Every structure is written in structure tokens, then in C-alpha cells.
mmCIF file with all atom_site columns, C-alpha atoms in Angstrom:
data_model
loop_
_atom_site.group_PDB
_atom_site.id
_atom_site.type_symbol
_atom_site.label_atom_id
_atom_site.label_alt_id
_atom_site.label_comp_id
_atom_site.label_asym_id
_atom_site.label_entity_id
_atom_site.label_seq_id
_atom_site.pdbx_PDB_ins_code
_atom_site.Cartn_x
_atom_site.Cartn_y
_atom_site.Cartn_z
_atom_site.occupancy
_atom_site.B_iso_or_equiv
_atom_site.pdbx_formal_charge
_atom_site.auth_seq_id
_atom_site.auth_comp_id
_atom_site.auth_asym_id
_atom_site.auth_atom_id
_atom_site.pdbx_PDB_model_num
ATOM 1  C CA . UNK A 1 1  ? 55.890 -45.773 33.468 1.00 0.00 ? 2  UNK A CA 1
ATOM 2  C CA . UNK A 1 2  ? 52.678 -46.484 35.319 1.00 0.00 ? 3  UNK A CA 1
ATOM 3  C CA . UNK A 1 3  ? 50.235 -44.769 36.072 1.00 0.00 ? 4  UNK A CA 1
ATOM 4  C CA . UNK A 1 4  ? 46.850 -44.724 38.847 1.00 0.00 ? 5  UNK A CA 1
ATOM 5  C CA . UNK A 1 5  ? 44.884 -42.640 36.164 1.00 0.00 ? 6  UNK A CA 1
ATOM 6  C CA . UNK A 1 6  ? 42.073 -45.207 34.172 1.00 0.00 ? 7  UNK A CA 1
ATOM 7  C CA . UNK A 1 7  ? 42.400 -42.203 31.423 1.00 0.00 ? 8  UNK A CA 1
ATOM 8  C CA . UNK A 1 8  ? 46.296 -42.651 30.559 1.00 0.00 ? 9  UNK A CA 1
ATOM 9  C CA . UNK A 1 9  ? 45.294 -45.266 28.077 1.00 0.00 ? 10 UNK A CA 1
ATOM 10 C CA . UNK A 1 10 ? 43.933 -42.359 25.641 1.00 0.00 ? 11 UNK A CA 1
ATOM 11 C CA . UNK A 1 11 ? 42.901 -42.755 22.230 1.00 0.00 ? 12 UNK A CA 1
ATOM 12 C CA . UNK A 1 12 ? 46.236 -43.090 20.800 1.00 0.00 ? 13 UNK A CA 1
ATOM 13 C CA . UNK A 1 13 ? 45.373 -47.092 20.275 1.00 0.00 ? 14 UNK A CA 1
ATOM 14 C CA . UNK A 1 14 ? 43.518 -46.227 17.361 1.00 0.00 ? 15 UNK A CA 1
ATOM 15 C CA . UNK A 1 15 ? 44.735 -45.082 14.059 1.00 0.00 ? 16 UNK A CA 1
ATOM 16 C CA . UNK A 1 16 ? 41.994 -42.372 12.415 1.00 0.00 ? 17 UNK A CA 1
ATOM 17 C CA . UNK A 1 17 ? 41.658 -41.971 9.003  1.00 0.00 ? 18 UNK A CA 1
ATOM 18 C CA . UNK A 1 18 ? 39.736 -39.115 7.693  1.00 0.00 ? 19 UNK A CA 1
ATOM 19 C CA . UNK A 1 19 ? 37.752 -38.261 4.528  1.00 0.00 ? 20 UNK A CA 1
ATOM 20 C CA . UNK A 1 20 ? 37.829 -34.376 4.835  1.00 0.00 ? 21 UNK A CA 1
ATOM 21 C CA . UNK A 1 21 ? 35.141 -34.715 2.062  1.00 0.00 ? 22 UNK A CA 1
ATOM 22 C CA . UNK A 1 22 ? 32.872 -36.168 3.621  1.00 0.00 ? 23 UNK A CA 1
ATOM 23 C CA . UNK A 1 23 ? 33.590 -35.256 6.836  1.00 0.00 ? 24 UNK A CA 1
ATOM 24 C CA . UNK A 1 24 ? 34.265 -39.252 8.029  1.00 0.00 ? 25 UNK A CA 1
ATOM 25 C CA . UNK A 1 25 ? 36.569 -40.916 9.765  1.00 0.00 ? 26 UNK A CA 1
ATOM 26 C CA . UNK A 1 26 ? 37.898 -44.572 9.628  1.00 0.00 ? 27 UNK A CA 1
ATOM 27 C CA . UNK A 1 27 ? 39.636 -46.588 12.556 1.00 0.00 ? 28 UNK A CA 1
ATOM 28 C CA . UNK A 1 28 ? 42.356 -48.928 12.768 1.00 0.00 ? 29 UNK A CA 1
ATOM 29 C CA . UNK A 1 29 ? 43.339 -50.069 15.878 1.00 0.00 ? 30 UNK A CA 1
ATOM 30 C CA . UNK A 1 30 ? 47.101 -50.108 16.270 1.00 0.00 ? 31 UNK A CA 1
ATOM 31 C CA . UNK A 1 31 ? 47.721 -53.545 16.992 1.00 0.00 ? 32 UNK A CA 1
ATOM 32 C CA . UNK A 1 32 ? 51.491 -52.768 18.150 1.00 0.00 ? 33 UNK A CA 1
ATOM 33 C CA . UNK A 1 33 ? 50.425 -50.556 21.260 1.00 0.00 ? 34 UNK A CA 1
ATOM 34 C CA . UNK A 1 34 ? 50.563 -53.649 24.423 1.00 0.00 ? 35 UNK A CA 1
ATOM 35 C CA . UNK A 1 35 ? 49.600 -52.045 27.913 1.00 0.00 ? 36 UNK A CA 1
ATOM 36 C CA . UNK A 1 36 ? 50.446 -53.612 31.217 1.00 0.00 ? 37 UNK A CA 1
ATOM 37 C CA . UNK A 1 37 ? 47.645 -52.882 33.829 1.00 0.00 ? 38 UNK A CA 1
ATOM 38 C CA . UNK A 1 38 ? 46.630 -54.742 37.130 1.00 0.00 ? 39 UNK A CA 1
ATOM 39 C CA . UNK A 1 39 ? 43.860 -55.210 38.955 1.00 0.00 ? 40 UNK A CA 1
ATOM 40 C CA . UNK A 1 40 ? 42.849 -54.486 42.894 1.00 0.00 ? 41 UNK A CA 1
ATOM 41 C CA . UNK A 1 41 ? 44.774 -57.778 43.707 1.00 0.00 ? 42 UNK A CA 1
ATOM 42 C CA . UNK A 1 42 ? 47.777 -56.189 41.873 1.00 0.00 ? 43 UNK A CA 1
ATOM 43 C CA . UNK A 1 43 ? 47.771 -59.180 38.981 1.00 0.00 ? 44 UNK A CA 1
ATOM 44 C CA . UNK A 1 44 ? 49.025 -58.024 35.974 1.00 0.00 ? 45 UNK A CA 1
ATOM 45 C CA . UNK A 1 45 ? 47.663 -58.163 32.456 1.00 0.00 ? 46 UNK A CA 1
ATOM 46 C CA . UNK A 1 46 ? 48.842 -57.456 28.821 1.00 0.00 ? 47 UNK A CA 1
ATOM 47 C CA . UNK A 1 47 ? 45.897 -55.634 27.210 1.00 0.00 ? 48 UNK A CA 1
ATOM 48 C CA . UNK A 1 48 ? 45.731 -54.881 23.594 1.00 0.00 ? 49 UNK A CA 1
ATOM 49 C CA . UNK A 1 49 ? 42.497 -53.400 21.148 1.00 0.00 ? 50 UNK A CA 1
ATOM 50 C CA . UNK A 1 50 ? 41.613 -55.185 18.296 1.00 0.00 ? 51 UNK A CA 1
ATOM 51 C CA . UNK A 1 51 ? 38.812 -53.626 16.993 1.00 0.00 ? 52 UNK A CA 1
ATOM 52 C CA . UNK A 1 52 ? 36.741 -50.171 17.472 1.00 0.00 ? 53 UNK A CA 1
ATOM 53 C CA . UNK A 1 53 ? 33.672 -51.767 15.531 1.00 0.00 ? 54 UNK A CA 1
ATOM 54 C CA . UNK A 1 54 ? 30.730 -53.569 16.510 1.00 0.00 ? 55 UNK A CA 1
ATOM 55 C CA . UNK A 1 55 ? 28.262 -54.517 13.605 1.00 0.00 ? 56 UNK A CA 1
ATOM 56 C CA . UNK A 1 56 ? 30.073 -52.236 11.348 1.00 0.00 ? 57 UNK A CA 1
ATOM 57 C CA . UNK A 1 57 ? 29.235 -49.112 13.633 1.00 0.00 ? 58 UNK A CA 1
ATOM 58 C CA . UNK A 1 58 ? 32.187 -47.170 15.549 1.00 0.00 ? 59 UNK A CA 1
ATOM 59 C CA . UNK A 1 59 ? 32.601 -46.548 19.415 1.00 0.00 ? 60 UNK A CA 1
ATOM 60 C CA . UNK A 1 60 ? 32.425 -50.387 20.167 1.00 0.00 ? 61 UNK A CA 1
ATOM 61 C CA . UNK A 1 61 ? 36.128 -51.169 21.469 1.00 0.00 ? 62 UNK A CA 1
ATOM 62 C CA . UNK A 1 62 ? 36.954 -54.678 21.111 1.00 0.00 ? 63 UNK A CA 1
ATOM 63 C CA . UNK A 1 63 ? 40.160 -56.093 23.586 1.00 0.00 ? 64 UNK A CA 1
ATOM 64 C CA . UNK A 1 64 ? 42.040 -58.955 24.577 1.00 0.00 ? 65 UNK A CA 1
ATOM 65 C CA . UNK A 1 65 ? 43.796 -59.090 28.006 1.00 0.00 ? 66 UNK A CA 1
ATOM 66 C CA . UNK A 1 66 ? 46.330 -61.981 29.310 1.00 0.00 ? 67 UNK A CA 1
ATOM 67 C CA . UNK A 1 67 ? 47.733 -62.452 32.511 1.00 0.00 ? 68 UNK A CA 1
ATOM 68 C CA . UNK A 1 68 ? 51.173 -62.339 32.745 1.00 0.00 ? 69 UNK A CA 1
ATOM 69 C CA . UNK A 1 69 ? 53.843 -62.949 35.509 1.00 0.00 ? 70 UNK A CA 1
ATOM 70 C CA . UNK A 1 70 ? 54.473 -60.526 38.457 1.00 0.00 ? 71 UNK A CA 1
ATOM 71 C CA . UNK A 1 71 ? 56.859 -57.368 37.286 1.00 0.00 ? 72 UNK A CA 1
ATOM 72 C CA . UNK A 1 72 ? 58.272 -57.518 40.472 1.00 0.00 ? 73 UNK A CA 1
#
């Protein structure tokens, strides 16, 4: 379903793995989650993450976005 809210794409687009040890956490992007958002001129986009690095540090999301063909 769609949504208006810029926060329904979560975190859930990212995979954590932690090391309770050491009190770390890894992340790998789920490369299967595909969004559909559009912009103010209601073209529509595939969006997908490929990374959450930059440089080797965390918190950097990398994405790709396509347009794609009217929904309706």
C-alpha cells in the first residue's frame, strides 16, 4: 500500500548483524526489498539500498532509483 509518510521506509532495508561481544553490529542491505515512491510531479520510481557504508564507516546509505511507468 502507499503511503504520504517519508518514515514508512524504516530500517527494515538493512539486515543487522550483531557481535553481542563486542557490542557491534554489521549491515547488509537487503537487496530484495524494491520500493515504489513518486515525486511532487507524481513520477514514479523503483528505489532500492545497496549499501549502508561509506569509506568503511556505517550511517552512509547508498541507493539506486529508476523511473518506471505510471501505476495508473
Amino acid at each position: 500500500s502507499f503511503s504520504n509518510k517519508p518514515e514508512v521506509i524504516g530500517h527494515d532495508w538493512k539486515i543487522p548483524t550483531i557481535d553481542e561481544a563486542s557490542n557491534t553490529a554489521v549491515y547488509k542491505v537487503n537487496m530484495g526489498k524494491i520500493y515504489i515512491i513518486n515525486d511532487r510531479n507524481v513520477l514514479y520510481y523503483k528505489l532500492r539500498f545497496w549499501t549502508y557504508y561509506k569509506n568503511g564507516i556505517k550511517g552512509y546509505p547508498g541507493f539506486e532509483y529508476l523511473p518506471i511507468s505510471p501505476l495508473f
